[in-house]
Coordinates of C-alpha atoms in Angstrom, one line a residue:
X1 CA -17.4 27.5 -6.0
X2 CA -15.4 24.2 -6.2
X3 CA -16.8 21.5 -6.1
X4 CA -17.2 19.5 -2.5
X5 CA -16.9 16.4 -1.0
X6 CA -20.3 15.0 0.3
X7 CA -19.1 15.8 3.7
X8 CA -18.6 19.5 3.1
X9 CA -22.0 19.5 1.4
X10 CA -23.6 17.8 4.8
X11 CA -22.1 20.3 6.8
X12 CA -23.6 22.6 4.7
X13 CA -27.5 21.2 5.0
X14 CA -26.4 20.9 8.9
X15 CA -25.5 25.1 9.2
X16 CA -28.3 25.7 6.5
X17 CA -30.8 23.8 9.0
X18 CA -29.6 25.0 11.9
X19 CA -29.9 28.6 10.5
X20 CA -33.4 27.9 9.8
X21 CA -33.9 26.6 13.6
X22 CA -32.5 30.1 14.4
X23 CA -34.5 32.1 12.8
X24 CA -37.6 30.7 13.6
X25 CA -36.8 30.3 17.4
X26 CA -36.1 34.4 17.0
X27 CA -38.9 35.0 15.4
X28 CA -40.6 33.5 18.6
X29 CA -39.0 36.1 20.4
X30 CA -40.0 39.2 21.5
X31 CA -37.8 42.5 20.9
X32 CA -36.6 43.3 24.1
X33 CA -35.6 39.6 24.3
X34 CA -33.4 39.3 20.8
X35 CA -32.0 43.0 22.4
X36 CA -30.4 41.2 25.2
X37 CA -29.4 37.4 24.0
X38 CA -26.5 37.3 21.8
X39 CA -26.7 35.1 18.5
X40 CA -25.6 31.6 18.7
X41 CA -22.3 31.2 17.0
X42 CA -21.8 27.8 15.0
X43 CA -17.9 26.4 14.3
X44 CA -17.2 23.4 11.8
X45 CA -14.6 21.4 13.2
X46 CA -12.7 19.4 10.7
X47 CA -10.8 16.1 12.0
X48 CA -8.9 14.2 9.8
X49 CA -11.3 15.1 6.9
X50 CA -13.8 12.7 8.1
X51 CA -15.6 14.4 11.2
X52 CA -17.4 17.5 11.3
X53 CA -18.9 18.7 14.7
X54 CA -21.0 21.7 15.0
X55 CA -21.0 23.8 18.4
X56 CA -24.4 25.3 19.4
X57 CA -22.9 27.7 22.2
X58 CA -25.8 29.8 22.9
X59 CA -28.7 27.2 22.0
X60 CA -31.0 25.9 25.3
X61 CA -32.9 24.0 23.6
X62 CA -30.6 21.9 21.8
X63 CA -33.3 18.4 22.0
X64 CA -34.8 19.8 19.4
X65 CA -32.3 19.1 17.2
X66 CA -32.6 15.6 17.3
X67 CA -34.4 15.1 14.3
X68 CA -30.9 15.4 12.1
X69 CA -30.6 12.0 13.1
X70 CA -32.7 11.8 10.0
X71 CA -29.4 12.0 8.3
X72 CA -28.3 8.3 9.9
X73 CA -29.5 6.7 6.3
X74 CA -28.7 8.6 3.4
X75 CA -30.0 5.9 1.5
X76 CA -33.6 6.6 2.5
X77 CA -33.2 10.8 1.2
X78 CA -34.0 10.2 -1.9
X79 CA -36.3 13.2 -1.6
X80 CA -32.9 15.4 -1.1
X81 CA -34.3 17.2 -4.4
X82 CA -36.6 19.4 -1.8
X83 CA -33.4 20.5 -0.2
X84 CA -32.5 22.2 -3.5
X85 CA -35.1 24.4 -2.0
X86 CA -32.9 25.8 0.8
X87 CA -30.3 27.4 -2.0
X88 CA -33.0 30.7 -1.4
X89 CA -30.7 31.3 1.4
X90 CA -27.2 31.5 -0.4
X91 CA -26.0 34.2 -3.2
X92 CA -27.5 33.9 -6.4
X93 CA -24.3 33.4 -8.3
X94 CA -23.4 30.0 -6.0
X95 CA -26.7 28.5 -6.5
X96 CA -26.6 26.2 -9.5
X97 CA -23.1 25.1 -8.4
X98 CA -24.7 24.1 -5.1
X99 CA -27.8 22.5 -6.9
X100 CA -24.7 20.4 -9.3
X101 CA -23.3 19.4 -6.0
X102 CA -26.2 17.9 -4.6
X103 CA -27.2 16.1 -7.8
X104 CA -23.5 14.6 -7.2
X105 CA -24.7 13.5 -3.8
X106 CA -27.4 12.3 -4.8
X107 CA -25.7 9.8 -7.2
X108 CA -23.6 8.4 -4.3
X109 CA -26.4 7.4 -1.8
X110 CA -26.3 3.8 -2.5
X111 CA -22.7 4.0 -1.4
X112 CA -22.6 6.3 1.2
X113 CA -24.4 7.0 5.2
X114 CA -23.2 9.0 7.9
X115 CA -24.0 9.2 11.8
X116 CA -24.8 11.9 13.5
X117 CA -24.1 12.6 17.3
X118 CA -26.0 14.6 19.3
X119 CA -24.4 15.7 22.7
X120 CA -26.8 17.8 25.0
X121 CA -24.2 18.5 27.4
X122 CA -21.8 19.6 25.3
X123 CA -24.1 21.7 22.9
X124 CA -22.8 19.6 19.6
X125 CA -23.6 18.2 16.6
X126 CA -20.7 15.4 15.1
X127 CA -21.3 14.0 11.9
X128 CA -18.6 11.2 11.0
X129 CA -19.1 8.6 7.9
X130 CA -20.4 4.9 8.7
X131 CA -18.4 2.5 6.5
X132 CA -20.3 -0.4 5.2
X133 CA -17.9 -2.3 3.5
X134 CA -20.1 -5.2 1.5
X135 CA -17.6 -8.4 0.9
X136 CA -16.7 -8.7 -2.5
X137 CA -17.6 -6.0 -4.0
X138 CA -16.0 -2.2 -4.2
X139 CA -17.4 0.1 -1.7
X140 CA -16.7 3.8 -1.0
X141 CA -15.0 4.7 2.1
X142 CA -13.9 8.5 1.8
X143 CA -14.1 10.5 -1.4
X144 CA -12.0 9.6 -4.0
X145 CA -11.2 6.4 -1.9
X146 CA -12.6 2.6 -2.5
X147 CA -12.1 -0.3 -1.0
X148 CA -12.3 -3.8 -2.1
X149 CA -12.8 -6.5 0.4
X150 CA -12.6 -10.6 0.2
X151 CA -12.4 -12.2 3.1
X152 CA -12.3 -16.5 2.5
X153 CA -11.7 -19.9 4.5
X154 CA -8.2 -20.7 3.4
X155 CA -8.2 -24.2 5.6
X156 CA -7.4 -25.7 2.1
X157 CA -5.6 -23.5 0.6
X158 CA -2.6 -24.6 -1.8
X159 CA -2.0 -21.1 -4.0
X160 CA -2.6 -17.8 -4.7
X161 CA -2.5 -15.1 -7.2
X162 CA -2.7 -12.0 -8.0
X163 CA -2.7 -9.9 -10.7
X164 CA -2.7 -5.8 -10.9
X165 CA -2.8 -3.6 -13.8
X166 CA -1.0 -1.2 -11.8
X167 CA -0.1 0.0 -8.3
X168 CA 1.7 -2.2 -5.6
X169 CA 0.9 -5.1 -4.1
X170 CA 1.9 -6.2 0.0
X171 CA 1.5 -10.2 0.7
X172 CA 1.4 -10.7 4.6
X173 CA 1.9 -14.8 5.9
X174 CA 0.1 -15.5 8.8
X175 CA -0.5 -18.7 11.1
X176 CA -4.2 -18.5 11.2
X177 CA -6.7 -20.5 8.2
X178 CA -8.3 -16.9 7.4
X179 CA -7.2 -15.1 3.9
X180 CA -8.7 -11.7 3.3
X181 CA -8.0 -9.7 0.3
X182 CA -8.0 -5.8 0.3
X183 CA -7.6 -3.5 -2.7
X184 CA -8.0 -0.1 -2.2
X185 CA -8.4 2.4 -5.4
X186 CA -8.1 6.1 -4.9
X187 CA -7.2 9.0 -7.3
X188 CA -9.4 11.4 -9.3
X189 CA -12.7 9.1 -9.0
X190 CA -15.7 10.4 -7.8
X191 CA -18.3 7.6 -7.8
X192 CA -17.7 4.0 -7.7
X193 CA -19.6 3.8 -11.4
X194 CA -16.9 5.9 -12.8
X195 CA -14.5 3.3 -11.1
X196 CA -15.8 0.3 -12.4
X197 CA -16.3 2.3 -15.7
X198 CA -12.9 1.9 -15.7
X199 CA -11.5 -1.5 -14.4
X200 CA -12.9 -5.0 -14.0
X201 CA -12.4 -7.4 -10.7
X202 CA -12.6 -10.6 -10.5
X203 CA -11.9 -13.4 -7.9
X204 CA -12.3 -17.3 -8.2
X205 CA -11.6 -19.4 -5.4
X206 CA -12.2 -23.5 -5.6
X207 CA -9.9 -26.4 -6.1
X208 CA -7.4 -25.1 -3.5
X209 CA -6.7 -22.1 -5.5
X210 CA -7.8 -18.6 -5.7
X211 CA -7.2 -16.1 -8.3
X212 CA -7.8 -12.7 -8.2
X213 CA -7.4 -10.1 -11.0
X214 CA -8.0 -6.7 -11.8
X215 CA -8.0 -5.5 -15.7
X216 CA -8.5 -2.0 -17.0
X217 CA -11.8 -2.0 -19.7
X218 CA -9.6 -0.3 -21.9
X219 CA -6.2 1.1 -22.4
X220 CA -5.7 3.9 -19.8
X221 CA -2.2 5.2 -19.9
X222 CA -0.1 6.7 -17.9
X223 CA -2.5 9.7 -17.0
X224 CA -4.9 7.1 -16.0
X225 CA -4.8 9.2 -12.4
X226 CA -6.0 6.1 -10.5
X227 CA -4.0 4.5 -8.0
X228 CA -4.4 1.0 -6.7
X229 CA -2.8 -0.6 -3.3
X230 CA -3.9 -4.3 -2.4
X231 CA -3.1 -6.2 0.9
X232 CA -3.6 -10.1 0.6
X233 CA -2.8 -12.2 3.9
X234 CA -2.9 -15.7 3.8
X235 CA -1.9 -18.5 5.2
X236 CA 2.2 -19.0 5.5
X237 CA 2.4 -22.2 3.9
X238 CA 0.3 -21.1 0.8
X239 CA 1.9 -20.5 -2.7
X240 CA 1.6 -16.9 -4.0
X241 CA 1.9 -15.4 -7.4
X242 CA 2.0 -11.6 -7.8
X243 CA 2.0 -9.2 -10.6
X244 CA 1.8 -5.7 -11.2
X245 CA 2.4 -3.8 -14.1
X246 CA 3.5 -0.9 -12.8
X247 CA 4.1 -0.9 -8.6
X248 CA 6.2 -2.2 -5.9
X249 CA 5.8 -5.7 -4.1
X250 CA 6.8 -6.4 -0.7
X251 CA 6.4 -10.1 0.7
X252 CA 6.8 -11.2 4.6
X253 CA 6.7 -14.5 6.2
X254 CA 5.7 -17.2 3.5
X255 CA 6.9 -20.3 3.4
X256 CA 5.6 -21.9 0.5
X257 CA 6.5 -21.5 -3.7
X258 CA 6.2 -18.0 -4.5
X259 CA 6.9 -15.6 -7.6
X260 CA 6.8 -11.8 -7.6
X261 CA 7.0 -9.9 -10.7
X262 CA 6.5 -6.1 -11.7
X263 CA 7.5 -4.4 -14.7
X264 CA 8.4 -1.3 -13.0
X265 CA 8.8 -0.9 -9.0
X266 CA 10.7 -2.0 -6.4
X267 CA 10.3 -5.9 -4.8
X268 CA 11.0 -5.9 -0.7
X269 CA 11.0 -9.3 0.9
X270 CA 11.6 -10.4 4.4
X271 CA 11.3 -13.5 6.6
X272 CA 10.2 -16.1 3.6
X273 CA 11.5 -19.6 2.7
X274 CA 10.9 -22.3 0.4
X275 CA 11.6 -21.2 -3.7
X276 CA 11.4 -17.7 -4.7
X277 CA 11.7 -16.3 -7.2
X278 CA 11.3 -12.3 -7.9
X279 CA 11.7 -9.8 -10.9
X280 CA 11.8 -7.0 -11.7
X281 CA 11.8 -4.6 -15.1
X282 CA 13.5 -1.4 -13.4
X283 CA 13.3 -1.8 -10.0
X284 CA 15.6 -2.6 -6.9
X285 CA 15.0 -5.9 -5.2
X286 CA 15.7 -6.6 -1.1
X287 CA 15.7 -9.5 0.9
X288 CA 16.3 -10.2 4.3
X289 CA 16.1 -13.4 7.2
X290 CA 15.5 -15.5 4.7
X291 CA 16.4 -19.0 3.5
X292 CA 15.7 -21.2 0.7
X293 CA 16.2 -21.3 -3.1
X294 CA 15.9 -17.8 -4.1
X295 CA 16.2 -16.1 -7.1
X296 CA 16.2 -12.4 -7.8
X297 CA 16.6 -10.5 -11.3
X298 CA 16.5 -7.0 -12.1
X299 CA 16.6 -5.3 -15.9
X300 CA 18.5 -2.2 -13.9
X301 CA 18.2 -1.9 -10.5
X302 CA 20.3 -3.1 -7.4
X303 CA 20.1 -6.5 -5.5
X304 CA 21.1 -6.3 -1.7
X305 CA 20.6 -9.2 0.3
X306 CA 21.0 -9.9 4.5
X307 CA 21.0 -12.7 6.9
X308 CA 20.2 -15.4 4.1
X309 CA 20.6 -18.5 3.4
X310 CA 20.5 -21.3 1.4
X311 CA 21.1 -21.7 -2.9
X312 CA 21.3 -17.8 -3.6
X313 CA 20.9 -16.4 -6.9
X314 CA 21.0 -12.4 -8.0
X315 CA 21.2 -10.8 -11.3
X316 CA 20.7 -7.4 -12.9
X317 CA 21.7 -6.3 -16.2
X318 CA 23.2 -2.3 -14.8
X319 CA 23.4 -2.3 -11.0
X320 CA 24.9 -3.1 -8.2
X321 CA 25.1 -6.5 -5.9
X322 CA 25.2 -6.5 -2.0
X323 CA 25.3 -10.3 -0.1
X324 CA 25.9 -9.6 3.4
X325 CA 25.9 -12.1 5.8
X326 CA 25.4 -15.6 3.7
X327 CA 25.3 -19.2 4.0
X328 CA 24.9 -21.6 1.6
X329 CA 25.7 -20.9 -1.9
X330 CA 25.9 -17.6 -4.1
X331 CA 25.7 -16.7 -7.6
X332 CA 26.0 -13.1 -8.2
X333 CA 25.8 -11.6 -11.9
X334 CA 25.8 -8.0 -13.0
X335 CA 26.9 -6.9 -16.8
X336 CA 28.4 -3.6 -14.9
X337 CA 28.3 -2.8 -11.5
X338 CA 29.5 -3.6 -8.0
X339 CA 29.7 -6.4 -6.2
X340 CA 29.9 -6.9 -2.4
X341 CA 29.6 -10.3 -0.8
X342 CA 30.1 -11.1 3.2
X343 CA 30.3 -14.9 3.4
X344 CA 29.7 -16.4 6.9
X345 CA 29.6 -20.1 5.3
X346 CA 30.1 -21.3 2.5
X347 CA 28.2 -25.1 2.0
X348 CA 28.8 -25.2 -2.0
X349 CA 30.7 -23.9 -5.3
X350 CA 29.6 -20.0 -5.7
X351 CA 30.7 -17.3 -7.7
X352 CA 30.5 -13.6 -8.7
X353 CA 31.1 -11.9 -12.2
X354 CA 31.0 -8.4 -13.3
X355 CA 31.6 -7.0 -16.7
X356 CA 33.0 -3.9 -15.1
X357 CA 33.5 -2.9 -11.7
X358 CA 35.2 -4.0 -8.0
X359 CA 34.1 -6.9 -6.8
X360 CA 34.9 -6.9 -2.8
X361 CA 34.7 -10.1 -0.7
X362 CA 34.8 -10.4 3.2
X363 CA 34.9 -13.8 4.2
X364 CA 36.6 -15.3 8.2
X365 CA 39.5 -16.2 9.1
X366 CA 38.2 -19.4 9.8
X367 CA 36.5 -20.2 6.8
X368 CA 36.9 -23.2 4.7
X369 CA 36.8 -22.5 0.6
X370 CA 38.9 -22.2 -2.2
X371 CA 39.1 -19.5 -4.3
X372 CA 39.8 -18.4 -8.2
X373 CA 40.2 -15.0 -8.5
X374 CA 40.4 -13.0 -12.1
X375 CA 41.1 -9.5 -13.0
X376 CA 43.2 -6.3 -13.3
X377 CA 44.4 -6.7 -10.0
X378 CA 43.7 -8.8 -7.0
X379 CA 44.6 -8.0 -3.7
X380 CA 44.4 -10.4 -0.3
X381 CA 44.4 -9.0 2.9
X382 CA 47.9 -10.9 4.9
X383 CA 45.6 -11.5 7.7
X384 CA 44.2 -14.3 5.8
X385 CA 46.2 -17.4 5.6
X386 CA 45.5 -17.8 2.2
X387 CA 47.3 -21.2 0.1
X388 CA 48.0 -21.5 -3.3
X389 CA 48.7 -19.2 -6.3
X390 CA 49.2 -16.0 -7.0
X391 CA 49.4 -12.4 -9.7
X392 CA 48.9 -9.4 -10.4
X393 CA 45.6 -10.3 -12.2
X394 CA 44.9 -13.7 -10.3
X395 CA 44.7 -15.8 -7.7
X396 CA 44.0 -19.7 -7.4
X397 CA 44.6 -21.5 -3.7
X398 CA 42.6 -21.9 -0.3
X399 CA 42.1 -21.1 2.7
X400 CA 41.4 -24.0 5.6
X401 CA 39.6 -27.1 3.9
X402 CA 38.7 -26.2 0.4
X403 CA 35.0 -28.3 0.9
X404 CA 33.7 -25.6 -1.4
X405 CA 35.3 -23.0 -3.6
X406 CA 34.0 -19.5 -4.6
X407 CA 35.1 -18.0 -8.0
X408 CA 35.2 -14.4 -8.9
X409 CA 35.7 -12.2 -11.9
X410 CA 35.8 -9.0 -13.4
X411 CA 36.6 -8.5 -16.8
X412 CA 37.3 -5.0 -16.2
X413 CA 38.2 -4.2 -12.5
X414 CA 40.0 -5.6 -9.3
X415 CA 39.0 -7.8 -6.6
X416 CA 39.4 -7.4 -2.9
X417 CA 39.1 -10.5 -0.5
X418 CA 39.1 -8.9 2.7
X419 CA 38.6 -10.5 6.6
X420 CA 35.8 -9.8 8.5
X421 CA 36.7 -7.4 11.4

């Protein structure tokens, strides 16, 4: 028999108690009466994993039943040991499993309660899990499932950080002066001992600053088989540090200093201002409707950028560069890969290198820039009214005002400066 989830096990004590309710309401009964009732037939309705409702079709007397309700607390059944007791009623090669698994219940009572429904109407029995999720401190919420919670006054707040061993990491601005922190651990862990048998947390908040941490005890691996995933929403204006040593990152509406890093995941960031700055090891980086001065480096991944603004800066070492709709200023850097910039504005000097590859530009007719072009080839598309000079491997001119000038190269590969349709 494989070993079960407390819920399955519940179930279980529920159909084993309601069989003995059965049999001693039968045994009440006289012959010719058990002759002509038919049994009562019991289903186990799982929702979601979570719920488990039990139908009584054929049982009048279902009031009786109340007294499962005993089941509200599980932290007061410490005697469950008597239940082992009930095993008489299932094969003799199951037993001892089924004796292991309510040891294993046992163990989890201090983190665990249900409530149980009863529903004279409708003849049922639903059993569903009460979370009690204690503040600051991990708490089970499903098996194989804990949550961390730390919810703080963040009136004062200047910063933020946060640092994971592993798994990703989602920052959330908001308006209000609220900051709640939630982690949430799953994977092959069965009690929340075995969990912090494995990693430490820790959280500091005073003088404007709070820092939260999570370290392994010891050197887990990659087959570590535990997954973290934490959600910290603060305040907009707050500074954030994040860093995770093995997840992705994603980052919406803050507006304050702010530094991502993860050694090997993706970084997704939306709506921010103010300085950022984000890295990754081998991961792809986005951003989108933003503006400020924001850096973003990869080791290997691609860059792609949308409806920014401000001082933009994008480099990665073996992939590819998007800019799409900018204003301000942009410095785009990849050792070999594409580039693709579409300028709306230019407000300062800018420029884009590759070692190898195209790098395509699409700017309007209207703009004003100048422009230094270098590399195999460079073609201009005759619908710009572009000034100055030009190769086959360069071109050096204007178009409009030159009040800023983006430069381009590619030391092997051609560049396109295209209008926008």
């Amino acid at each position: 028999m494989k070993t079960s989830s407390w819920e399955i096990i519940i179930a279980g004590f529920i159909f084993i108690g309601v069989a003995v309710y059965l049999v001693s309401q039968n045994s009440d009964t006289s012959p010719s009466q058990k002759e002509t009732t038919s049994a009562d037939s019991i289903h186990i309705n799982l929702d979601g994993g979570n719920l488990r409702v039990i139908h009584l079709k054929n049982l009048e007397n279902i009031g009786n039943l109340e007294n499962l309700k005993n089941l509200e607390n599980l932290k007061n059944l410490k005697n469950l040991e008597n239940l082992k007791n009930l095993t008489n009623f299932l094969p003799a090669e199951v037993q001892a499993e089924f004796e292991a698994e309510i040891d294993a219940v046992i163990k989890e009572f201090d983190e665990e309660s249900v409530e149980v429904q009863i529903d004279r109407d409708e003849a049922t029995v639903s059993i569903s899990r009460a979370v009690s999720v204690n503040d600051g401190s991990w708490n089970a919420v499903s098996p194989g499932v804990f949550t961390y919670v730390n919810e703080f006054d963040a009136t004062d707040l200047n910063e933020a950080d946060l640092t994971l061993p592993f798994g990703s990491i989602e920052v959330v601005g908001s308006s209000g002066s609220k900051a709640k922190l939630t982690i949430q651990a799953s994977g092959q862990i069965s009690t929340r001992a075995q969990l912090q048998s494995k990693i430490t947390t820790s959280a500091t908040i005073e003088n404007q600053k709070a820092v939260f941490a999570v370290s392994p005890k010891e050197s887990l691996g990659k087959d570590h088989n535990i997954h973290l995933q934490a959600t910290l929403t603060i305040p907009s204006n707050s500074g954030i540090t994040t860093v995770t040593h093995g997840g992705h990152i994603s980052s919406e509406n803050m507006h304050g200093a702010q530094f991502y890093r993860t050694h090997g995941g993706h970084i997704t960031l939306q709506k921010l201002h103010g300085d950022v700055n984000a890295k990754t090891s081998g991961g792809h980086i986005s951003l989108k409707d933003s503006d400020g001065s924001i850096m973003m480096s990869s080791q290997g991944g691609n860059i792609r950028t949308e409806n920014s603004g401000g001082n933009i800066a994008m480099k990665t070492n073996g992939g590819n560069l998007q800019a799409f709709n900018i204003k301000g200023t942009l410095e785009a850097s990849t050792n070999a890969g594409n580039i693709e910039i579409r300028v709306l504005e230019i407000n300062g000097n800018s420029k884009a290198t590759t070692g190898a590859g195209t790098i395509t530009i699409w700017v309007p007719s209207s703009i004003n820039a100048a422009f230094n072009l270098s590399g195999n080839s460079v073609d201009i598309d005759n619908e710009l009214n572009f000034q100055g000079d030009r190769s086959t491997g360069s071109a050096k001119g204007a178009i409009g005002n030159n009040t800023a000038t983006l430069s381009a190269k590619t030391n092997y590969g051609k560049i396109l400066l295209k209008k926008i349709d």
